[in-house]
XYZ file of C-alpha atoms in Angstrom:
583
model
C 0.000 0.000 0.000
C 1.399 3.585 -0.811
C -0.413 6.979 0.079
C -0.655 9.632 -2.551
C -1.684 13.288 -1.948
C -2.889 15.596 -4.558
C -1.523 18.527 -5.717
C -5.266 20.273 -5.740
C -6.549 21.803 -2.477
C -9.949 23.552 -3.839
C -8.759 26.863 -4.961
C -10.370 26.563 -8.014
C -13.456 23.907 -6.733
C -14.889 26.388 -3.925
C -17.431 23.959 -3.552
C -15.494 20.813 -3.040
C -17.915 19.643 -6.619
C -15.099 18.810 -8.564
C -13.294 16.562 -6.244
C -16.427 14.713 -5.053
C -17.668 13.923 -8.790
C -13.864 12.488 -9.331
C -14.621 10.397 -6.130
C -18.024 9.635 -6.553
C -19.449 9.225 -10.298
C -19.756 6.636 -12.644
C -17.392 7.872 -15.745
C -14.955 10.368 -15.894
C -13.299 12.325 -18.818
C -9.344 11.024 -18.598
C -6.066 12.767 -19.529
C -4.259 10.995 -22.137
C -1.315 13.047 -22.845
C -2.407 16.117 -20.834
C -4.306 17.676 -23.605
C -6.804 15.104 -25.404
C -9.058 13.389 -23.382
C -11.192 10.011 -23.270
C -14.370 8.986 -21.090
C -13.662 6.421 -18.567
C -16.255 4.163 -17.558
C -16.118 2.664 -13.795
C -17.085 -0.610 -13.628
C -17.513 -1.869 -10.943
C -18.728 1.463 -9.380
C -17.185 3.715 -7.100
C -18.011 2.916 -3.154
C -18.808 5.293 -0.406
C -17.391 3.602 2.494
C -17.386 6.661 5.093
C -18.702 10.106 5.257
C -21.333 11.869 3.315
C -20.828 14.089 0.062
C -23.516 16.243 0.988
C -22.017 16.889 4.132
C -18.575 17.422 3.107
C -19.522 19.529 0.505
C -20.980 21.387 2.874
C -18.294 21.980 4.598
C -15.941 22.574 2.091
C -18.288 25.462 0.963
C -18.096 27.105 4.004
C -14.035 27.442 4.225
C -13.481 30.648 3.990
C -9.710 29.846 3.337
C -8.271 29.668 -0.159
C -7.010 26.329 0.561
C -10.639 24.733 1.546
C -8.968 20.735 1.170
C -7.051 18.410 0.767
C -7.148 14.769 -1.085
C -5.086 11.797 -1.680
C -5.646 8.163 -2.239
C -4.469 4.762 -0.780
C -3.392 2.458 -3.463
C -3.155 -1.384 -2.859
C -1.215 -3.821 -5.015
C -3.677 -6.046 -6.868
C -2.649 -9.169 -5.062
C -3.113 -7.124 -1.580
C -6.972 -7.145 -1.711
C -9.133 -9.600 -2.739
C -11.450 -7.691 -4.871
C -13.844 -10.685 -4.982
C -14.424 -10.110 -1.040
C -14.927 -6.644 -0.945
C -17.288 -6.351 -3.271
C -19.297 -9.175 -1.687
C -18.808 -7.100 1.550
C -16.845 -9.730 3.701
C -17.591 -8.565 6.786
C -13.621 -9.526 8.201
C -12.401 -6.894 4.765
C -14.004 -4.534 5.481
C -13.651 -4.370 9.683
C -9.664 -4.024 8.465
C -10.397 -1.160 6.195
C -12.310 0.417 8.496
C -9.694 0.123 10.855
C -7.213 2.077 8.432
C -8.939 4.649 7.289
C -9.886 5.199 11.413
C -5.714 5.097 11.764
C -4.851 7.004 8.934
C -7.359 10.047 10.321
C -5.587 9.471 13.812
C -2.428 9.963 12.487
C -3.571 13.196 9.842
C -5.603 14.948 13.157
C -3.299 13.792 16.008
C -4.130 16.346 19.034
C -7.342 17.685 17.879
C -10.638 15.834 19.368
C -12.845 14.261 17.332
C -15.953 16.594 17.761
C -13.559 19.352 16.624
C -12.262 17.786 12.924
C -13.774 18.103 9.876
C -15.947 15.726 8.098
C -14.301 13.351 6.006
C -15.117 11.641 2.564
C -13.789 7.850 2.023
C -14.790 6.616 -1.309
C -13.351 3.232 -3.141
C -12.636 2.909 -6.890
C -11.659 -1.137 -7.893
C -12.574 -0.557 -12.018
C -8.292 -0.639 -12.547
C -8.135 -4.156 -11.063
C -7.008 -3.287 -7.642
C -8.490 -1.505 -4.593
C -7.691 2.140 -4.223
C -9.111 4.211 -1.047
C -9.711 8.146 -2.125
C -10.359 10.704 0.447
C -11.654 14.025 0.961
C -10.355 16.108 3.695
C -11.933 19.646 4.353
C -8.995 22.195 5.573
C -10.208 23.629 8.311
C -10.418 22.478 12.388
C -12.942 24.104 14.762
C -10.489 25.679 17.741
C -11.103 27.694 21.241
C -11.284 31.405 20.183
C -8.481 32.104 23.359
C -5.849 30.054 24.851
C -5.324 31.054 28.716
C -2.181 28.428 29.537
C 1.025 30.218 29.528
C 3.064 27.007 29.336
C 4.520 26.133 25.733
C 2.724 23.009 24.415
C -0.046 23.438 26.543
C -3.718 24.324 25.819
C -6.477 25.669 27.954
C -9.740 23.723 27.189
C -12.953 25.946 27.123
C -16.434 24.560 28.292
C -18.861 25.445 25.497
C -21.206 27.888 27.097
C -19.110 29.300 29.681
C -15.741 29.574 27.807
C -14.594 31.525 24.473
C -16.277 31.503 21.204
C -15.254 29.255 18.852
C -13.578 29.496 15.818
C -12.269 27.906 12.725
C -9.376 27.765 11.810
C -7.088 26.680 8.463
C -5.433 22.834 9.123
C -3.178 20.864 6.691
C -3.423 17.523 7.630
C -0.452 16.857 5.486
C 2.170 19.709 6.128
C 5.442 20.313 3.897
C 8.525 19.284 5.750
C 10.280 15.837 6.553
C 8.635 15.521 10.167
C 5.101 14.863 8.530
C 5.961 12.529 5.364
C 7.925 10.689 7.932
C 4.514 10.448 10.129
C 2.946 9.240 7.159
C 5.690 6.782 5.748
C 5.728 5.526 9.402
C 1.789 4.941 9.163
C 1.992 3.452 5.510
C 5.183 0.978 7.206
C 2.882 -0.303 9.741
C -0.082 -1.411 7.878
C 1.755 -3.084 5.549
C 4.177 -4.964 7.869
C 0.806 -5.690 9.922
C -1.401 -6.760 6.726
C 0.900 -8.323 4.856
C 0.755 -5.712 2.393
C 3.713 -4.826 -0.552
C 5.986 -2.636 0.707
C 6.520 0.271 -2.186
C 9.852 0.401 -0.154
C 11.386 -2.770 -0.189
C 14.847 -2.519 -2.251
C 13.725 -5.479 -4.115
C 11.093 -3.340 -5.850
C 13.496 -0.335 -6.577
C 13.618 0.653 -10.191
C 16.466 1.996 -12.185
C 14.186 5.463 -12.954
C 11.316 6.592 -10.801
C 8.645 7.975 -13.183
C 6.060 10.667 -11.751
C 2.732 9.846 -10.770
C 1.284 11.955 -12.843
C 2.951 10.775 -16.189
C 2.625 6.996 -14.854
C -1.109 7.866 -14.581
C -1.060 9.447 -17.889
C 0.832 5.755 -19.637
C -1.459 4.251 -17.575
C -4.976 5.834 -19.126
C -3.588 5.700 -22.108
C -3.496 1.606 -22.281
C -6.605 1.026 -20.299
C -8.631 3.034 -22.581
C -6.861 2.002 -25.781
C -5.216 5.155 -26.716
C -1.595 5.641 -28.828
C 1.117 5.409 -26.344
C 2.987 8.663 -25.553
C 5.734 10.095 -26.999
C 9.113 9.239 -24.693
C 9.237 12.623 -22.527
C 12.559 13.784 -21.694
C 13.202 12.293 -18.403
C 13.140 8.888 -20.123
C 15.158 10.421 -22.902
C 17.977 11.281 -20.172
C 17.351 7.832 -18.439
C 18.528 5.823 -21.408
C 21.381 7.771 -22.347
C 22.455 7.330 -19.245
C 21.967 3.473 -19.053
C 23.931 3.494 -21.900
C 26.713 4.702 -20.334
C 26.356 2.243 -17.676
C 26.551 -0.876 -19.985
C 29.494 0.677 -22.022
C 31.049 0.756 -18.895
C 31.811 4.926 -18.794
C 30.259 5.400 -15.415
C 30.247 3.040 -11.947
C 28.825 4.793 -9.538
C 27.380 8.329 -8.623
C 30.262 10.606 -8.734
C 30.857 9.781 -11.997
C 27.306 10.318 -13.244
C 27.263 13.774 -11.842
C 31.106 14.613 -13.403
C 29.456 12.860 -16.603
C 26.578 14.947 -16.670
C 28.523 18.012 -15.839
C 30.812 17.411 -19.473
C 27.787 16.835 -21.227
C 26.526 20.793 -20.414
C 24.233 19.877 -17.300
C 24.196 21.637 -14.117
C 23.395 19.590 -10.913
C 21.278 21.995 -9.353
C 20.389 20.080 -6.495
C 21.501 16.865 -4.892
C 19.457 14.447 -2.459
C 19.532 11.287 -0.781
C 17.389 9.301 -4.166
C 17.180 12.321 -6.340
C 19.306 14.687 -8.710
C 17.662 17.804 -9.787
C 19.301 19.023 -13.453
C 18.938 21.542 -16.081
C 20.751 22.381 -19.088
C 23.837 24.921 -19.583
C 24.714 25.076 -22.839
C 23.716 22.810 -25.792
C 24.662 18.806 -25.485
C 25.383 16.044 -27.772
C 22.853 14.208 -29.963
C 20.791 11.933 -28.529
C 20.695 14.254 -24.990
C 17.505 16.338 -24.015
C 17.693 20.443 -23.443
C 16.055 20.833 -20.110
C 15.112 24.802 -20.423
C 13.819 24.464 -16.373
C 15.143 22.198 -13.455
C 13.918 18.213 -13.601
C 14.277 15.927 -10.928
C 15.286 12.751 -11.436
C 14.634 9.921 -9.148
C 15.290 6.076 -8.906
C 17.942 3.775 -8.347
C 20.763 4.644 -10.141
C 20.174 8.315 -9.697
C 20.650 7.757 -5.526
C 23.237 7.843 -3.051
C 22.688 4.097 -3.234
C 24.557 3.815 -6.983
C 28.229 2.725 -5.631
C 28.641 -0.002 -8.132
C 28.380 -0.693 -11.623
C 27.133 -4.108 -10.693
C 23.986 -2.405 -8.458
C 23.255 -0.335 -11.583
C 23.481 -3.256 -13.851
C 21.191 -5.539 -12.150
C 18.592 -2.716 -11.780
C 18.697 -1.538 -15.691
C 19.506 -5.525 -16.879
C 17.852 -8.940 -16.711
C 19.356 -9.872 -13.169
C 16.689 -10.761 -11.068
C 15.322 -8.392 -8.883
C 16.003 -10.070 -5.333
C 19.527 -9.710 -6.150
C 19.148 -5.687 -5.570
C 19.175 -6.706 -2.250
C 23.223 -7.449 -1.832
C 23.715 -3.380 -3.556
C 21.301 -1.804 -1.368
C 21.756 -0.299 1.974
C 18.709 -1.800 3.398
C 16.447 0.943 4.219
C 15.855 1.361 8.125
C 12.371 1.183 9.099
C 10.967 3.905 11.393
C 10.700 1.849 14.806
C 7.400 2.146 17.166
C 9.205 3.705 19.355
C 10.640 6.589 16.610
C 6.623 6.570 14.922
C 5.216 6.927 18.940
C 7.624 10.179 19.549
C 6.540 11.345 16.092
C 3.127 11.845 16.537
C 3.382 12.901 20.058
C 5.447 15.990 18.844
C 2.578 16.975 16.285
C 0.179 16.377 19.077
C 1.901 19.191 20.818
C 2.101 21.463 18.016
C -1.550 20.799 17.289
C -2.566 21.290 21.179
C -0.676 24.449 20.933
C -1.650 25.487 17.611
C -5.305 24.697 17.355
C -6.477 25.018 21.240
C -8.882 22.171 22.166
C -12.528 22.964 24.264
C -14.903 20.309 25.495
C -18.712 20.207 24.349
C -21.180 21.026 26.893
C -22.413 18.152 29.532
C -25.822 18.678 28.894
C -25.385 18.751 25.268
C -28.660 16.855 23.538
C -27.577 13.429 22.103
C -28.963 11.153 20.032
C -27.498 8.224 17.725
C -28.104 8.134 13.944
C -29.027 11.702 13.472
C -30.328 12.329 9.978
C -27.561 14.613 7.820
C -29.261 17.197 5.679
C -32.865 17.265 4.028
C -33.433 13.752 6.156
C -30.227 11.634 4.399
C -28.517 9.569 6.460
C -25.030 8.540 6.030
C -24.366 6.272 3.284
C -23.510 2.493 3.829
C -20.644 0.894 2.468
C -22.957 -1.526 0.335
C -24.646 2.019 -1.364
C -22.559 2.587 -4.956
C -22.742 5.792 -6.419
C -23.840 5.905 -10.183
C -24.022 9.961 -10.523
C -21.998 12.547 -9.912
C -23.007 14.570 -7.067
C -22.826 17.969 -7.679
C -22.534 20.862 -4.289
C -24.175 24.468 -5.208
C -21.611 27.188 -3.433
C -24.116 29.306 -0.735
C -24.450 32.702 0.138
C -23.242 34.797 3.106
C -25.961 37.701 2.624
C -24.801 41.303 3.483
C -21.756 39.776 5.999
C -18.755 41.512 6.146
C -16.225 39.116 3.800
C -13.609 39.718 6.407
C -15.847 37.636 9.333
C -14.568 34.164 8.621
C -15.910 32.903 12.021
C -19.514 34.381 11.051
C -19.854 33.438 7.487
C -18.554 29.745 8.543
C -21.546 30.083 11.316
C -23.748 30.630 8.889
C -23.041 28.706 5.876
C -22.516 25.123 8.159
C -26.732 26.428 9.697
C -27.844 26.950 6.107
C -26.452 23.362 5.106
C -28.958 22.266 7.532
C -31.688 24.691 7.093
C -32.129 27.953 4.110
C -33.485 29.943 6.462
C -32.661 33.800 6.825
C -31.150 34.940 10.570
C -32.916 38.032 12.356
C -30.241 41.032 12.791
C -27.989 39.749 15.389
C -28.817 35.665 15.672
C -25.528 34.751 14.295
C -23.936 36.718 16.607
C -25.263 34.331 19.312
C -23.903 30.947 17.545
C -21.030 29.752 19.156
C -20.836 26.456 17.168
C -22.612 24.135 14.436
C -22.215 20.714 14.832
C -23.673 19.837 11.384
C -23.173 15.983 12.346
C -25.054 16.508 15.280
C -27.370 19.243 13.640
C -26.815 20.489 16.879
C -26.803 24.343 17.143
C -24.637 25.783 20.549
C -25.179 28.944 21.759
C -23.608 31.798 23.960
C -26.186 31.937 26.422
C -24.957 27.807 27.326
C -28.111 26.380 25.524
C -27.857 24.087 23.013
C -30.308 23.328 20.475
C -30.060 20.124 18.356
C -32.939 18.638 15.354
C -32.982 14.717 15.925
C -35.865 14.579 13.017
C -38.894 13.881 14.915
C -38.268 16.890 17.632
C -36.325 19.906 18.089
C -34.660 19.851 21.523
C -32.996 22.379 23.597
C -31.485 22.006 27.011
C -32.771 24.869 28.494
C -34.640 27.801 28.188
C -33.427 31.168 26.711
C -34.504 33.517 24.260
C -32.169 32.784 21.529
C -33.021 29.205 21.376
C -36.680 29.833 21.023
C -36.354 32.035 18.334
C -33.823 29.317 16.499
C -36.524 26.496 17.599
C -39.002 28.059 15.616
C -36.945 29.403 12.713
C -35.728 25.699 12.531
C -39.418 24.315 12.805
C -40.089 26.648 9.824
C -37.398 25.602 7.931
C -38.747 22.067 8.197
C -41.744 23.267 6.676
C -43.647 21.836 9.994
C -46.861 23.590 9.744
C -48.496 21.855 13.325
C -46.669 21.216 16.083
C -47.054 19.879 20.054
C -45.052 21.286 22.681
C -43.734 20.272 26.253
C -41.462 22.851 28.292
C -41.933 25.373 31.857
C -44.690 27.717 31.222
C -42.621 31.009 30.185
C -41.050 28.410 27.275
C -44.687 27.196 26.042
C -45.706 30.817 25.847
C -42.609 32.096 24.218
C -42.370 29.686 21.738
C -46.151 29.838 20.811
C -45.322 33.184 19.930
C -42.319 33.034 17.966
C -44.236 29.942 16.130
C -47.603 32.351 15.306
C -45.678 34.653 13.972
C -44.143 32.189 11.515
C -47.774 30.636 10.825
C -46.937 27.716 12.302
C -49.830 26.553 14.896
C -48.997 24.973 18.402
C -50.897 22.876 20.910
C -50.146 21.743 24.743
C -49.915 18.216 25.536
C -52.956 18.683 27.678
C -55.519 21.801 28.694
C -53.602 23.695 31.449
C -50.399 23.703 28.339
C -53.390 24.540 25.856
C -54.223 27.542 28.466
C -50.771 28.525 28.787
C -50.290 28.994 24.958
C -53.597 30.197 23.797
C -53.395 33.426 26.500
C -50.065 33.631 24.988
C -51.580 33.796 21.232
C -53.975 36.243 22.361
C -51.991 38.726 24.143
C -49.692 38.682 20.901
C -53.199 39.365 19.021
C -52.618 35.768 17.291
C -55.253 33.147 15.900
C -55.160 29.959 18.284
C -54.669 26.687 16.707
C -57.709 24.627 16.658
C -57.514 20.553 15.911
C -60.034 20.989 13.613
C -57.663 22.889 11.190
C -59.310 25.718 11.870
C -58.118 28.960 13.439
C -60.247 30.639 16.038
C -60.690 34.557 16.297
C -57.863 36.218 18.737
C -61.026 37.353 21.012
C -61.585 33.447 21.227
C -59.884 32.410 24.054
C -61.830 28.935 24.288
C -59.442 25.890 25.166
C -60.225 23.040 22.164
C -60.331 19.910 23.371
C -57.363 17.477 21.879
C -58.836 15.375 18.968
C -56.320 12.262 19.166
C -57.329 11.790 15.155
C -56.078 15.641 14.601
C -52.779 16.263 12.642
C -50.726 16.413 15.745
C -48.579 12.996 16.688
C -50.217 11.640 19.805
C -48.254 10.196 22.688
C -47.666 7.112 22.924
C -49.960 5.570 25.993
C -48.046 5.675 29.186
C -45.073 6.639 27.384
C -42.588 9.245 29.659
C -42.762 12.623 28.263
C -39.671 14.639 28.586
C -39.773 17.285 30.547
C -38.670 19.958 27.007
C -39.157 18.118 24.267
C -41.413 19.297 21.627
C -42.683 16.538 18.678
C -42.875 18.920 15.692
C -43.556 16.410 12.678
C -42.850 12.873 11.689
C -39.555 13.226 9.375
C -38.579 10.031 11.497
C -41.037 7.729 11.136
C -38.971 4.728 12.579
C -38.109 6.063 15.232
C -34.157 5.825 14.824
C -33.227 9.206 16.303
C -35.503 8.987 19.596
C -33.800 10.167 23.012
C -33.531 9.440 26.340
C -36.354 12.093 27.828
C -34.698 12.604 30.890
C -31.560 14.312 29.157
C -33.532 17.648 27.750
C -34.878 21.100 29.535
C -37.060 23.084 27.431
C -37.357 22.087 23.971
C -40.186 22.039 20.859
């Protein structure tokens, strides 16, 4: 297995669109020699195995970073996965995938908490002949707006409620710099030494040149979809001569390919442990490439490792390839104990640099929420036959320069296109859009678990967000539970969004209809009909009406407020004893 990260981190795709249809659809148009280019047909079909695309484009949309993510892919010899087994689902497969793509976001978000990452797309394409694992990572972390420790290396942790705001803030899981490809190289080392899995590493697989990925994927397009094969580039140009000079015997070891290259016009411009980085001086012999800009060239014979003629031989001749082994300085592999104090030093840096906080206690929970317009996270069986396509939003009259706002906003308008009152936003600490759970400054938190709109305790704010949320939902009857000065409240806020409200039984109905009336509102009536403001008549409860009924003898929390049936099965019910005030 090998890990791959693209070059492409959305600063042209604002919406993430372009990276989830390449993840996600059916065919794609392929690059054949960087200009033309040839439909590819999947087949089998791409796989979501974790995430959602809504949800991450979501996300991604609401970055307000020019770098909004960042993508990559885990590539598996064929002979590593048994293609036959995943796509029959094997339940042992796919535990161990699960386990590495859990491990490889460990490793990428070491130090900050779970409920503070991004979302994350995992999608599988197996149409090549082997398994490859693509992923979508939105760049951006959710952080405590103020960090009070004074110690380096040490963060203060906020309580939601009582503690900063939050922000969010711009993350590279993948950072330039040795310290993180080592992370990663140590991460890719262990699954394979723990799988069983090819080790892109092992000497015995070192070639004499080490083409790009993007011009291997180019050859490689090219003969699965039947196109002419590309013209040799330069770099291959360069390799051959210099084989050549290998088998004449004019060169044995690296020195002498650099001094060789030097009399042939080159200039070594740079010189690494597996690489030489060249351009051209003046003009060269025939048969040699003009290199107007620096090229790196990597592989086997262009590395520190080249310190025979008979090393270069058997990598550029017939010798078998287990005999690379005797020429090679066995490469050392990064210990536990070296890949333990390397992620504990980027969990420093990230405590330090992206300050943690802890979610509210009395934060509303519930498992299996629904994600978006009632979608629930896709199941690794679910193939995806369409590209799926996310429209950018807008921030309204926000100042552009209010990242912490317009992210507010845009994550609560993934969940609901609703318009704020002046000043709502303001009151938003943070959007768990997982969660579709809404924390505000005041310490309440108001969360949508389908079926009900909860809230943990009463407050202004979340009354008026209850209702705009009920709205949103297009919930045009509701029933409500709560303390008195909540029923009231909320009846209000409801009426004046022509949504009607009724009590769970006649001294609740009393509470709301004196409510409706001083607020010169219609009351609800179960027959459908609204009575007259100077009405102030208490209906009695038809259990046929519109409104869900209680279950018989069922406990009725103490805030919760049954607004509609999105959840017919139940999945997203709650413990009532968890809630204060809620609709």
């Amino acid at each position: 297995m090998i890990i791959t990260w693209s070059k492409y981190t959305g600063k042209t795709d604002p919406d993430g669109g372009g990276a989830i249809t390449y993840m996600t659809a059916a065919s794609v148009a392929k690059s054949l020699d960087g200009k033309a280019r040839r439909r590819d047909t999947r087949n089998p079909l791409p796989r979501i195995l974790r995430g959602s695309p809504d949800l991450v484009g979501a996300m991604i949309t609401s970055i307000p970073f020019k770098c909004r993510y960042s993508s990559g892919v885990l590539s598996f010899e064929a002979g590593d996965i048994d293609l036959a087994l995943f796509h029959a689902s094997d339940p042992a497969l796919i535990a161990q995938l699960r386990r590495v793509m859990v491990e490889f976001e460990e490793v990428a978000f070491v130090g900050v908490p779970v409920h503070q990452r991004p979302p994350i797309l995992w999608t599988s394409h197996s149409h090549t002949g082997r398994l490859e694992l693509n992923f979508l990572i939105p760049r951006a972390v959710y952080v405590a707006a103020k960090v009070t420790a004074k110690r380096v290396g040490v963060a203060a942790v906020a309580r939601l409620g009582v503690g900063p705001d939050m922000v969010i803030k711009s993350y590279n899981p993948h950072p330039p710099g040795d310290e993180a490809r080592k992370l990663m190289d140590g991460f890719r080392d262990r699954c394979n030494s723990k799988f069983g899995w090819a080790d892109p590493m092992d000497p015995a697989r070192r070639r004499a040149l080490a083409i790009p990925d993007h011009e291997l994927k180019l050859a490689r397009n090219a003969a699965r979809l039947g196109a002419p094969v590309i013209k040799t580039s330069d770099r291959e140009q360069l390799h051959e001569a210099v084989c050549g000079w290998i088998r004449e015997g004019q060169i044995n070891d690296r020195p002498d390919l650099e001094e060789k290259l030097r009399r042939a016009g080159y200039e070594i411009v740079r010189d690494g442990e597996d690489y030489l980085s060249i351009r051209s001086l003046r003009d060269h012999p025939k048969g040699l490439p003009r290199l107007t800009k620096s090229m790196r060239m990597k592989g086997g014979i262009w590395s520190r490792a080249f310190r025979s003629r008979d090393y270069a031989m058997a990598l550029i001749g017939d010798a078998k390839r287990q005999e690379l082994a005797g020429h090679h300085k066995k490469r050392k592999a990064l210990d536990d104990d070296e890949y333990q104090r390397g992620l504990e030093r980027r969990r420093k840096f990230n405590l330090q640099r992206y300050p943690a906080f802890q979610l509210s206690d009395d934060e509303p929970t519930s498992p299996n929420v629904t994600i978006g317009n009632g979608r629930r996270e896709l199941p690794i069986e679910r193939n995806v036959a369409s590209p799926i396509m996310i429209k950018p939003m807008e921030v309204g009259g926000m100042p552009i320069g209010d990242a912490a706002k317009i992210t507010k906003l845009r994550l609560l308008r993934s969940l609901y296109p609703v318009d704020l009152p002046e000043g709502l936003v303001d009151q938003i600490r943070f959007v768990n859009v997982d969660k579709k759970a809404v924390f505000l400054a005041d310490g309440s938190v108001v969360q949508d678990t389908g079926d009900s709109i909860l809230c943990n305790k009463t407050s202004k704010v979340a009354v008026r967000l209850m209702a705009l949320e009920a709205s949103a939902k297009q919930w045009t009857v509701c029933e409500v539970t709560g303390p008195d000065d909540f029923l009231a409240a909320l009846a209000v806020e409801c009426g004046h969004l022509g949504i009607s409200v009724s009590g769970i039984d006649e001294r609740c109905q009393h509470i709301i209809n004196d409510a409706l009336v001083a607020a010169e509102l219609p009351i609800w009536r179960p027959d459908g009909e609204q009575t007259p403001k100077e009405d102030t008549l208490v209906p009695e409860l038809d259990p046929h009406a519109n409104v869900p009924p209680r279950e018989q003898g069922g406990a009725v929390p103490p805030s919760a407020v049954d607004l509609s049936r999105d959840d017919p099965e139940g999945d997203n019910a709650v413990e009532p004893d968890e809630y204060g005030p809620s609709i």
